[in-house]
Tab-separated table of C-alpha atoms and ligand atoms in Angstrom:
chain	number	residue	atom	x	y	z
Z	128	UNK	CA	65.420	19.642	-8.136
Z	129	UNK	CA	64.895	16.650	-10.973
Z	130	UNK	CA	68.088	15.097	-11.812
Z	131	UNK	CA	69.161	14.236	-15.598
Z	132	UNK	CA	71.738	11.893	-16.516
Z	133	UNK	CA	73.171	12.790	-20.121
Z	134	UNK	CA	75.914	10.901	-21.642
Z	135	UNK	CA	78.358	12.590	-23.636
Z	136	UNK	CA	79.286	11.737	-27.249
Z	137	UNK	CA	83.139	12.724	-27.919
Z	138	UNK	CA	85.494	12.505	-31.092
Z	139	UNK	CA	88.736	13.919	-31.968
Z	140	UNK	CA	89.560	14.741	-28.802
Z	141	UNK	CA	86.478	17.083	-28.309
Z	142	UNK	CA	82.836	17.251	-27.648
Z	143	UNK	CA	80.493	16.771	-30.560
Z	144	UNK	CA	78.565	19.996	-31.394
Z	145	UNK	CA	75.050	17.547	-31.377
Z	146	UNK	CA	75.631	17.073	-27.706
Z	147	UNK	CA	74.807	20.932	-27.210
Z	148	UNK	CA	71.191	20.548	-27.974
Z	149	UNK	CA	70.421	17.345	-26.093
Z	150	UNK	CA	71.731	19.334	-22.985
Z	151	UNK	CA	69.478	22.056	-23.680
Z	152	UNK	CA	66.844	19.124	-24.186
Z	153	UNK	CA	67.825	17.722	-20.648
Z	154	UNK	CA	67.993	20.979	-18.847
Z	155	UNK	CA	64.115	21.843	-19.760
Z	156	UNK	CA	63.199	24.748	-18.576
Z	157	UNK	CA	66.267	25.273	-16.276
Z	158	UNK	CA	63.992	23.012	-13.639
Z	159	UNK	CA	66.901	20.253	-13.839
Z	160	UNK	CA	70.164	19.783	-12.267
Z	161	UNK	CA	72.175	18.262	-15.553
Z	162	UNK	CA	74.916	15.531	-14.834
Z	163	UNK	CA	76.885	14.269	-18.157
Z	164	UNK	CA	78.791	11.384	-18.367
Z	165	UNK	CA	81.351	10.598	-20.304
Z	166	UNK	CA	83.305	7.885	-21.102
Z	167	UNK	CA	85.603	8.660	-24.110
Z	168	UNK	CA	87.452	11.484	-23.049
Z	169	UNK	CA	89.439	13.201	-20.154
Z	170	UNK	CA	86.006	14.615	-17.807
Z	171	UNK	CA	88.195	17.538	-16.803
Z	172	UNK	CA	88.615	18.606	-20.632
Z	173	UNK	CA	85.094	18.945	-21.358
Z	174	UNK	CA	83.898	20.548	-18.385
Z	175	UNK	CA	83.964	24.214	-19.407
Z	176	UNK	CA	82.551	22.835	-22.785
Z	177	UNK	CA	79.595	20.995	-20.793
Z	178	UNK	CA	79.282	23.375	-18.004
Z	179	UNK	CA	78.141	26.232	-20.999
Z	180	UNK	CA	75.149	24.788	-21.657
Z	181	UNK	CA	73.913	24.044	-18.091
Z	182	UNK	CA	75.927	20.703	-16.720
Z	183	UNK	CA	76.560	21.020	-12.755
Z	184	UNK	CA	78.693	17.903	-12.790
Z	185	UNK	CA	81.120	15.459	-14.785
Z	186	UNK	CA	81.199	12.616	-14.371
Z	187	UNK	CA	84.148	10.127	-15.429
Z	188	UNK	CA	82.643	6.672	-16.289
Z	189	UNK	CA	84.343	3.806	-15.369
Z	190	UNK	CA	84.161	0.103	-14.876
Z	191	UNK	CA	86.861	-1.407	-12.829
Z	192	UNK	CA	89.824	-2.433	-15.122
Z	193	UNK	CA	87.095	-3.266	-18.683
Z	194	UNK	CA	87.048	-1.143	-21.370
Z	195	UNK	CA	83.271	1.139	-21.280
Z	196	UNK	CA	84.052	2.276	-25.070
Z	197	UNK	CA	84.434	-1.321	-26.636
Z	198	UNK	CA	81.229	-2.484	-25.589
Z	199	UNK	CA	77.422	-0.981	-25.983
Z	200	UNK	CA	76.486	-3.463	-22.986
Z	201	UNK	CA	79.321	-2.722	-20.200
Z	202	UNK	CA	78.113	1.388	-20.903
Z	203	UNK	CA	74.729	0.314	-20.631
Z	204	UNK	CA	75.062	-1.466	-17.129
Z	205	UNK	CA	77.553	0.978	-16.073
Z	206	UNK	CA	74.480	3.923	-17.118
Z	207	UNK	CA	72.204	1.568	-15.206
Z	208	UNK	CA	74.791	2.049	-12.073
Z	209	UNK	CA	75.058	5.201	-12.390
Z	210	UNK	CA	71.141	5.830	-11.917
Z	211	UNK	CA	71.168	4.595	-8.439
Z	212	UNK	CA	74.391	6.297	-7.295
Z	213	UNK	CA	73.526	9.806	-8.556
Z	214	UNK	CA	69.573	9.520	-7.925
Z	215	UNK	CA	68.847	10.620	-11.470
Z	216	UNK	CA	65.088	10.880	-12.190
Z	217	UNK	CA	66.122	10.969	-16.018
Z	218	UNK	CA	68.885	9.840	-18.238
Z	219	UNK	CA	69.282	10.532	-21.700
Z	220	UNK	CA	71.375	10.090	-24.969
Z	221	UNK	CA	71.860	11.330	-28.424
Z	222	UNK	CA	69.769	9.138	-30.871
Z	223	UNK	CA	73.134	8.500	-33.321
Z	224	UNK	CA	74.229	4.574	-33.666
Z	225	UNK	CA	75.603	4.082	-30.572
Z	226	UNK	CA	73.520	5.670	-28.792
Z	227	UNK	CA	70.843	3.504	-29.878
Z	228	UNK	CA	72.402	0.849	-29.390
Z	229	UNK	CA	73.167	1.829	-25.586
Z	230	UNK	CA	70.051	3.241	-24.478
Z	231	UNK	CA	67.754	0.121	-25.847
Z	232	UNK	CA	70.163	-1.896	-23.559
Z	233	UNK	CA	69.881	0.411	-20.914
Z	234	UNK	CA	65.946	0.340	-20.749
Z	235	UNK	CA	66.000	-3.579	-20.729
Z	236	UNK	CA	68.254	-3.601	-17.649
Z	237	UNK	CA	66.365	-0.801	-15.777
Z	238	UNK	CA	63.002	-2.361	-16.801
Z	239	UNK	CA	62.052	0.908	-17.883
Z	240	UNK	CA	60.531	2.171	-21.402
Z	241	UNK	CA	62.827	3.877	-23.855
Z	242	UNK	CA	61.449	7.165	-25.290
Z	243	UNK	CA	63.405	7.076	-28.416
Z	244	UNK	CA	64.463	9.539	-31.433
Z	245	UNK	CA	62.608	12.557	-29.956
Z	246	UNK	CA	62.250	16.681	-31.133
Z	247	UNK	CA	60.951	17.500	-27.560
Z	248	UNK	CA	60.530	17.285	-24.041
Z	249	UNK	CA	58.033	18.688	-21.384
Z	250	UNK	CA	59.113	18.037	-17.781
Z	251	UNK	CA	55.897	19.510	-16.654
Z	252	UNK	CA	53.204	17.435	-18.568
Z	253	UNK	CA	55.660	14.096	-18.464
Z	254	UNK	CA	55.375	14.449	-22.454
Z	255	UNK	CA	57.826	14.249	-25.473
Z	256	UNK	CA	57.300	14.673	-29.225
Z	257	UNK	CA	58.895	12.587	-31.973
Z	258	UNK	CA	57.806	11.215	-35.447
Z	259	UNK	CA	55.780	8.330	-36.511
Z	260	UNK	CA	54.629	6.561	-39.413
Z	261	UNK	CA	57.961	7.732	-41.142
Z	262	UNK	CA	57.720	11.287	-40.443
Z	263	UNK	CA	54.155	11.830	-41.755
Z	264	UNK	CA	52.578	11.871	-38.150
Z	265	UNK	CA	53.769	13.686	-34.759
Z	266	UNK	CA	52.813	11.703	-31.782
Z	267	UNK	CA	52.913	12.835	-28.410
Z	268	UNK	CA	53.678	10.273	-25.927
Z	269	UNK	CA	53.666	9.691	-22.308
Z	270	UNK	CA	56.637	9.526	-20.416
Z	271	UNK	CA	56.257	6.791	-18.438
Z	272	UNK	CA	58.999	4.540	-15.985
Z	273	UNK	CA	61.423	5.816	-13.728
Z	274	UNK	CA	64.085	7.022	-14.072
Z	275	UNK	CA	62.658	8.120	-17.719
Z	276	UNK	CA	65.350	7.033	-20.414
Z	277	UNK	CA	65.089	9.432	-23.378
Z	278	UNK	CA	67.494	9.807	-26.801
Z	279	UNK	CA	66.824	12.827	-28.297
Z	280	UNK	CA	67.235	13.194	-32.641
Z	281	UNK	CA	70.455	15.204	-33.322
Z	282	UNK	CA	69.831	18.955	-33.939
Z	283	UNK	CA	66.328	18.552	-33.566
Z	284	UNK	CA	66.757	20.839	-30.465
Z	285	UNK	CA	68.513	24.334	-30.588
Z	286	UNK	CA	71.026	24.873	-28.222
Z	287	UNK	CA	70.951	27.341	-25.614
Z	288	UNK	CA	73.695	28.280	-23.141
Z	289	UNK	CA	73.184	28.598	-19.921
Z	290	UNK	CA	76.580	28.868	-17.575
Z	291	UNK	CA	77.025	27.400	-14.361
Z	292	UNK	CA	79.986	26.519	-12.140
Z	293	UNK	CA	80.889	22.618	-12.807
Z	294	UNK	CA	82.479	20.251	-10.783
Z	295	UNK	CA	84.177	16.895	-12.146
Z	296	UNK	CA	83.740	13.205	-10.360
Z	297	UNK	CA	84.554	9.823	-10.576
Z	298	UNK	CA	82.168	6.631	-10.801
Z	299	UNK	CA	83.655	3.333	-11.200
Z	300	UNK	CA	80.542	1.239	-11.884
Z	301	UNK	CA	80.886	-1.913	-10.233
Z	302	UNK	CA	80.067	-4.175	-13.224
Z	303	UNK	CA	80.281	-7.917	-12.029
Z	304	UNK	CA	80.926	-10.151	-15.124
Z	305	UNK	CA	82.330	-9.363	-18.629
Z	306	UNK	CA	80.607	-7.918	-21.642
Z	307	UNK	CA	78.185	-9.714	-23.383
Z	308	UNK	CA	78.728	-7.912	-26.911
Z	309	UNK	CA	82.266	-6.328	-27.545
Z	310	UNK	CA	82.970	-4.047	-30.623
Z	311	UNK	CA	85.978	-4.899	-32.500
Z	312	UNK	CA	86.429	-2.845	-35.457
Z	313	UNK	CA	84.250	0.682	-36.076
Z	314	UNK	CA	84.832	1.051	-40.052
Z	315	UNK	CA	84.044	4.817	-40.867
Z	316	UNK	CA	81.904	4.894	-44.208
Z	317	UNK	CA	82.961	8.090	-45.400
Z	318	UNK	CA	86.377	9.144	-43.287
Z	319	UNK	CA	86.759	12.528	-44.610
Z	320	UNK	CA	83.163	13.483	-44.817
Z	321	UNK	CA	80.701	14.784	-42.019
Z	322	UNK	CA	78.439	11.779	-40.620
Z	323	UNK	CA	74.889	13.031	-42.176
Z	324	UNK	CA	72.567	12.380	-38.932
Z	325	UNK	CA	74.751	15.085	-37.452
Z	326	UNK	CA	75.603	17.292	-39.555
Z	327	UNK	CA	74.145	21.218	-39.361
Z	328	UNK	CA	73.835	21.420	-43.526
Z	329	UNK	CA	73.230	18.720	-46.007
Z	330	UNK	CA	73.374	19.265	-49.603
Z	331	UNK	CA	72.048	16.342	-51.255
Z	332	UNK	CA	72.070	15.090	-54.672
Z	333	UNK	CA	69.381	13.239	-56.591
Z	334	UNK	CA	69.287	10.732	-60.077
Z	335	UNK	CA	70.114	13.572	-62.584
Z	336	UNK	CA	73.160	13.957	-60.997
Z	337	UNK	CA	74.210	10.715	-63.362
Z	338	UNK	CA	77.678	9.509	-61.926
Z	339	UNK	CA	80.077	8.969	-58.831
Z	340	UNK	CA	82.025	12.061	-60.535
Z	341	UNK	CA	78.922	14.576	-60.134
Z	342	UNK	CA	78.675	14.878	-56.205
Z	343	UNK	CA	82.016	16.686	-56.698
Z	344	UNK	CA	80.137	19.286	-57.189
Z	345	UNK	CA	78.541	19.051	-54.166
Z	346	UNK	CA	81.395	18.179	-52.209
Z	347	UNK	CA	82.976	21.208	-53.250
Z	348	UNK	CA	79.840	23.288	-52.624
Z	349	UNK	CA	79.378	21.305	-49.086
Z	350	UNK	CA	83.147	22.557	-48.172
Z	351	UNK	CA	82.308	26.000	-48.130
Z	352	UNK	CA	78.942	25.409	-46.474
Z	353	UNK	CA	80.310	23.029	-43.581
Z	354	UNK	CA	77.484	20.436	-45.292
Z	355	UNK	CA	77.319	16.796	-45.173
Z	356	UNK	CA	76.752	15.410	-48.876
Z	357	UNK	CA	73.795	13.108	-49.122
Z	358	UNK	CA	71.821	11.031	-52.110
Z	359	UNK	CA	68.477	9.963	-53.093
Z	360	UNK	CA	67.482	6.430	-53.253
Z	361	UNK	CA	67.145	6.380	-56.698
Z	362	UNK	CA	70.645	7.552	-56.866
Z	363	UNK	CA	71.842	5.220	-54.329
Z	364	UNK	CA	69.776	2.709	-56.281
Z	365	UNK	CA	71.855	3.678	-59.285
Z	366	UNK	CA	74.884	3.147	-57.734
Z	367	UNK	CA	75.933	6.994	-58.239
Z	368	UNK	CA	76.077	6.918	-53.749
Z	369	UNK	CA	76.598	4.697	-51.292
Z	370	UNK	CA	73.559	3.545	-49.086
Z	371	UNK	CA	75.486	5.483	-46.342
Z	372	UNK	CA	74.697	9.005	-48.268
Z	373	UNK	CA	70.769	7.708	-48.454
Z	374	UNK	CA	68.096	10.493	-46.532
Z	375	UNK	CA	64.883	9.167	-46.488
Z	376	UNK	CA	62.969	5.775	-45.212
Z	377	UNK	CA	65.220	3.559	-45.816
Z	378	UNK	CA	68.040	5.638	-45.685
Z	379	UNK	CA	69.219	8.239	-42.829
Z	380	UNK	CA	66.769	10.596	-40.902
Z	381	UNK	CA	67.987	13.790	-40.430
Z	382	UNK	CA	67.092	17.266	-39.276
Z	383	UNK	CA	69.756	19.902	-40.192
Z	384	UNK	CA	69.492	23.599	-39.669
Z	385	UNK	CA	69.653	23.948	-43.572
Z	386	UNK	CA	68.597	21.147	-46.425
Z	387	UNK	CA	69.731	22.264	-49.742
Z	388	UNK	CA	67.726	19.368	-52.303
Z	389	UNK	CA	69.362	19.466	-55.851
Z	390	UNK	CA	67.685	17.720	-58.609
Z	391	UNK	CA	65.297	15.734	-56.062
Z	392	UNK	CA	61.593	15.161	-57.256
Z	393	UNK	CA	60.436	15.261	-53.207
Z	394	UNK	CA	58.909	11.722	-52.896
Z	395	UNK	CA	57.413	10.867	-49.725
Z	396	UNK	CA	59.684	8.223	-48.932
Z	397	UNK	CA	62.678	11.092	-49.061
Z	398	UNK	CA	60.771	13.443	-47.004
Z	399	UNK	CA	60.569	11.420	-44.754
Z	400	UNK	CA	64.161	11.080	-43.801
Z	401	UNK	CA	64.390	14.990	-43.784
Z	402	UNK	CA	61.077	16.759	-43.558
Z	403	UNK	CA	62.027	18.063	-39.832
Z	404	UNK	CA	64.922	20.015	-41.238
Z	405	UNK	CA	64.920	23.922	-40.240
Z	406	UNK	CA	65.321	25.695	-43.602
Z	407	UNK	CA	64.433	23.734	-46.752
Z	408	UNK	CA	66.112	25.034	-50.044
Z	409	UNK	CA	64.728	22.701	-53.496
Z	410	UNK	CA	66.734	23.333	-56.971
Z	411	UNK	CA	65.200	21.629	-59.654
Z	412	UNK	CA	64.308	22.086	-63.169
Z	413	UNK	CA	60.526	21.390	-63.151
Z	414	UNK	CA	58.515	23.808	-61.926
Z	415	UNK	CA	55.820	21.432	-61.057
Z	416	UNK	CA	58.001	19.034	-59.159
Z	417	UNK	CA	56.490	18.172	-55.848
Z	418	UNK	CA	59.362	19.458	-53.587
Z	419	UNK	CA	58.793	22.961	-54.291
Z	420	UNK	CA	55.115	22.608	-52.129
Z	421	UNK	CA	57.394	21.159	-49.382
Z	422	UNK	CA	60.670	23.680	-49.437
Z	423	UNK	CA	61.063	27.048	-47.909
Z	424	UNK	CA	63.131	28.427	-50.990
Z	425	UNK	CA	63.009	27.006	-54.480
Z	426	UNK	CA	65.303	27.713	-56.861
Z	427	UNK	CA	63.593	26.928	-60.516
Z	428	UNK	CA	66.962	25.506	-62.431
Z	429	UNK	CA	69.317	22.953	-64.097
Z	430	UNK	CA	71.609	22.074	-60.495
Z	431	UNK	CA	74.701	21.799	-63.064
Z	432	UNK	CA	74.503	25.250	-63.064
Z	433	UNK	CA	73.023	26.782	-60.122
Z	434	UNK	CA	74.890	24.725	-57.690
Z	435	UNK	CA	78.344	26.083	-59.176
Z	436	UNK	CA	77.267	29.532	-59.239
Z	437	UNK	CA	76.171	28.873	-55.633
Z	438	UNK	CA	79.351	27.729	-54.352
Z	439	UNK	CA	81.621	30.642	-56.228
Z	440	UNK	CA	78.974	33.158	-54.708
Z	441	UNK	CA	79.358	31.900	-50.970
Z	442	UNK	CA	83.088	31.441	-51.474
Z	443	UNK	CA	83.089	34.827	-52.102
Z	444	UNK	CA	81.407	35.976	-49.379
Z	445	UNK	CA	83.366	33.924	-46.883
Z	446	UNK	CA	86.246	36.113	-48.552
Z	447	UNK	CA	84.872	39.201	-47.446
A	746	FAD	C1	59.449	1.433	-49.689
A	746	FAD	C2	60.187	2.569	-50.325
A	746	FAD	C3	61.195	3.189	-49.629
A	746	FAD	C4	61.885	4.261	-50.197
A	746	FAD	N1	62.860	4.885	-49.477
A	746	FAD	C5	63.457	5.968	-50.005
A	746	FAD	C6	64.449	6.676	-49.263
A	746	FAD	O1	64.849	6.312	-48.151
A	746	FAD	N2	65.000	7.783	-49.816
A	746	FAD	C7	64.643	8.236	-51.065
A	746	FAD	O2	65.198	9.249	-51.507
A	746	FAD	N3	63.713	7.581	-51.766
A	746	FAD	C8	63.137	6.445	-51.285
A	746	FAD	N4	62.245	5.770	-52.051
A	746	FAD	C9	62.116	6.128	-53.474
A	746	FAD	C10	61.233	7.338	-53.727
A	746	FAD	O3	59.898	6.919	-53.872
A	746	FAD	C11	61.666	8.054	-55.019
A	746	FAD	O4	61.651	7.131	-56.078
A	746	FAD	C12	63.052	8.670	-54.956
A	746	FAD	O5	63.161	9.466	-53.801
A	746	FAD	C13	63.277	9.526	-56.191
A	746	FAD	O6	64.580	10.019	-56.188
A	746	FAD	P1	64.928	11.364	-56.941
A	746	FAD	O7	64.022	12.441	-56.469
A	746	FAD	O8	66.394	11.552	-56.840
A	746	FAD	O9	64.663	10.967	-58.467
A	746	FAD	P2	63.501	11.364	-59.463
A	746	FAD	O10	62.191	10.930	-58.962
A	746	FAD	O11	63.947	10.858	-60.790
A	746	FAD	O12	63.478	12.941	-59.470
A	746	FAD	C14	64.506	13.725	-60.010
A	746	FAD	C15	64.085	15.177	-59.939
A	746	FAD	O13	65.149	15.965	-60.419
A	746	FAD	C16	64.649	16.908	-61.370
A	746	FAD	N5	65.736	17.154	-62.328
A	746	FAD	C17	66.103	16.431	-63.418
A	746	FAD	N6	67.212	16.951	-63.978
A	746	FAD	C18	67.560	18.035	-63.224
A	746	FAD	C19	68.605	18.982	-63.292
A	746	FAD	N7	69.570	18.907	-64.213
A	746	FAD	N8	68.631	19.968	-62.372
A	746	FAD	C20	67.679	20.059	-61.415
A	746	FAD	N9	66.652	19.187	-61.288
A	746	FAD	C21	66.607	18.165	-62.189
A	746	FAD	C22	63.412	16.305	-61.957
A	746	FAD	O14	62.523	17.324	-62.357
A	746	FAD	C23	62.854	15.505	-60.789
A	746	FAD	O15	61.982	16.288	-60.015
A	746	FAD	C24	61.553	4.700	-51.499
A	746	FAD	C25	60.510	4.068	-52.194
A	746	FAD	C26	59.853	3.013	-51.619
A	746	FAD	C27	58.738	2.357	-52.385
């Protein structure tokens, strides 16, 4: 059976919900054995987490006495390691910021190409899908190198549980010299808020919403939802947002289960960042604004007051 490597994002103590898809990613059609690695937190923790959705083994990552989670390079040659001692025929991450900035290292050292940012995988026909030309194209590419090194888009792929007995290992990667790159700080943009890229709903505001104030009402709205809170560029560009909160081209792609748009025109450049969202849901005032040929719901309104009404009405239901 085809090994896959996966490594394991972590915070708070826990595994993130994003890494559920990616395993359902690696898994294919149940034709791999699934080894995770992880590196932030205690293996023996997340084991009944990983082993839900299909993982066989975790694996503690290690090198020697160095610290793996201070440095995208050291994680990158211990991945590389980690290839030839578990015989993986694929390894894969989650296409977030540091897992970009791992796996490009880790296809350098294993000579190998990196199939980045993808929606899919087929084991069978050595394929994957992911978006080019900012979102306005779907390529198909080749999978090509071995091992294959894959990141797969965050919630792009549904998770599906599939239980199996786990066992947890060791692997001290023997990583000769000292890291090239080490992180020193990570400054969180928004500390209270959910990262966007990850998050399962985003309710994002556009210009009209006029001033810093305004996303309140979003924020408030998001809270009940579970939503990240993200901005237009021209809002950004207004300085109602900071570039963090930006969806589009320039800004954050993202592909949540549910994308509610309030007072967004639907420019190209935006849906670009989130046209591979599940469910879209447009409010806006003009009829003949050009998100409403793009959403799956559209809501024909001033956001001042639908979005209010919104939030009281699924308050209310989470009552019940
Ligand atoms: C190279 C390049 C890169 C770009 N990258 C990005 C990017 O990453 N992300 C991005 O978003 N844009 C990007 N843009 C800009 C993009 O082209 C649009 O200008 C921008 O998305 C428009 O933002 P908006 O929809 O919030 O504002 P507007 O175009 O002003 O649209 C506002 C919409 O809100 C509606 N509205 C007004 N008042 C209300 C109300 N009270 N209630 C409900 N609806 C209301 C209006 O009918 C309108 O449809 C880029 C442009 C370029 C050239």
């Amino acid at each position: 059976m085809p090994k896959t490597g996966v490594l394991i994002e972590t915070e708070n103590g826990g595994v993130k919900a994003i890494n559920y898809g990616l395993l359902t990613a690696a898994m294919g059609n149940k034709e791999n054995e699934v080894i995770a690695f992880i590196t932030q937190n205690d293996a023996a923790e997340a084991k009944d987490d990983l082993a839900a959705y299909g993982v066989s083994k975790v694996v503690q990552l290690k090198v020697g006495s160095g610290d793996i989670n201070s440095s995208p390079d050291l994680c990158a040659r211990a991945l590389a390691a980690a290839v030839e001692e578990f015989e993986l025929d694929h390894i894969a991450g989650l296409a977030t910021a540091p897992g970009r900035d791992i796996f490009g290292r880790l296809g350098a050292i294993l000579d190998v190409p990196l199939v980045s940012d993808i929606q899919s995988i087929d084991y069978g026909a050595e394929t994957a899908v992911k978006s080019h030309f900012s979102g306005k194209t779907m390529a198909t590419v080749k999978l090509e190198g071995s091992p294959v090194v894959f990141t797969v888009r965050p919630n792009a792929v549904d998770p599906v549980e599939n239980p199996v007995d786990a066992e947890t290992a060791e692997f001290n990667a023997d990583v000769a010299d000292g890291p090239k790159v080490t992180v020193k700080e990570v400054k969180a943009s928004q500390q209270d808020k959910m990262e966007l890229t990850e998050a399962p709903v985003i309710i994002t505001g556009g210009r009209p919403i006029g001033a810093p104030d305004n996303y309140k009402m979003l924020d408030e709205c998001a809270e009940v939802l579970g939503a990240a809170v993200g901005a237009s560029r021209a809002s950004v560009d207004a300085g109602f947002a900071p570039h963090s909160m930006q969806v589009g081209q320039t800004g954050k792609t993202v592909s949540p289960n549910l994308y509610i748009a309030c007072g967004v025109s639907g420019a190209v450049q935006h849906f670009a960042g989130m046209k591979t969202s599940k469910v879209i849901v447009a409010i806006n005032n003009d009829k003949d604004a050009p998100i409403f040929e793009k959403c799956d719901y559209g809501i024909i309104g001033d956001m001042f007051e639908v979005v209010p009404v919104l939030t009281e009405v699924l308050k209310a239901s989470e009552e019940k």
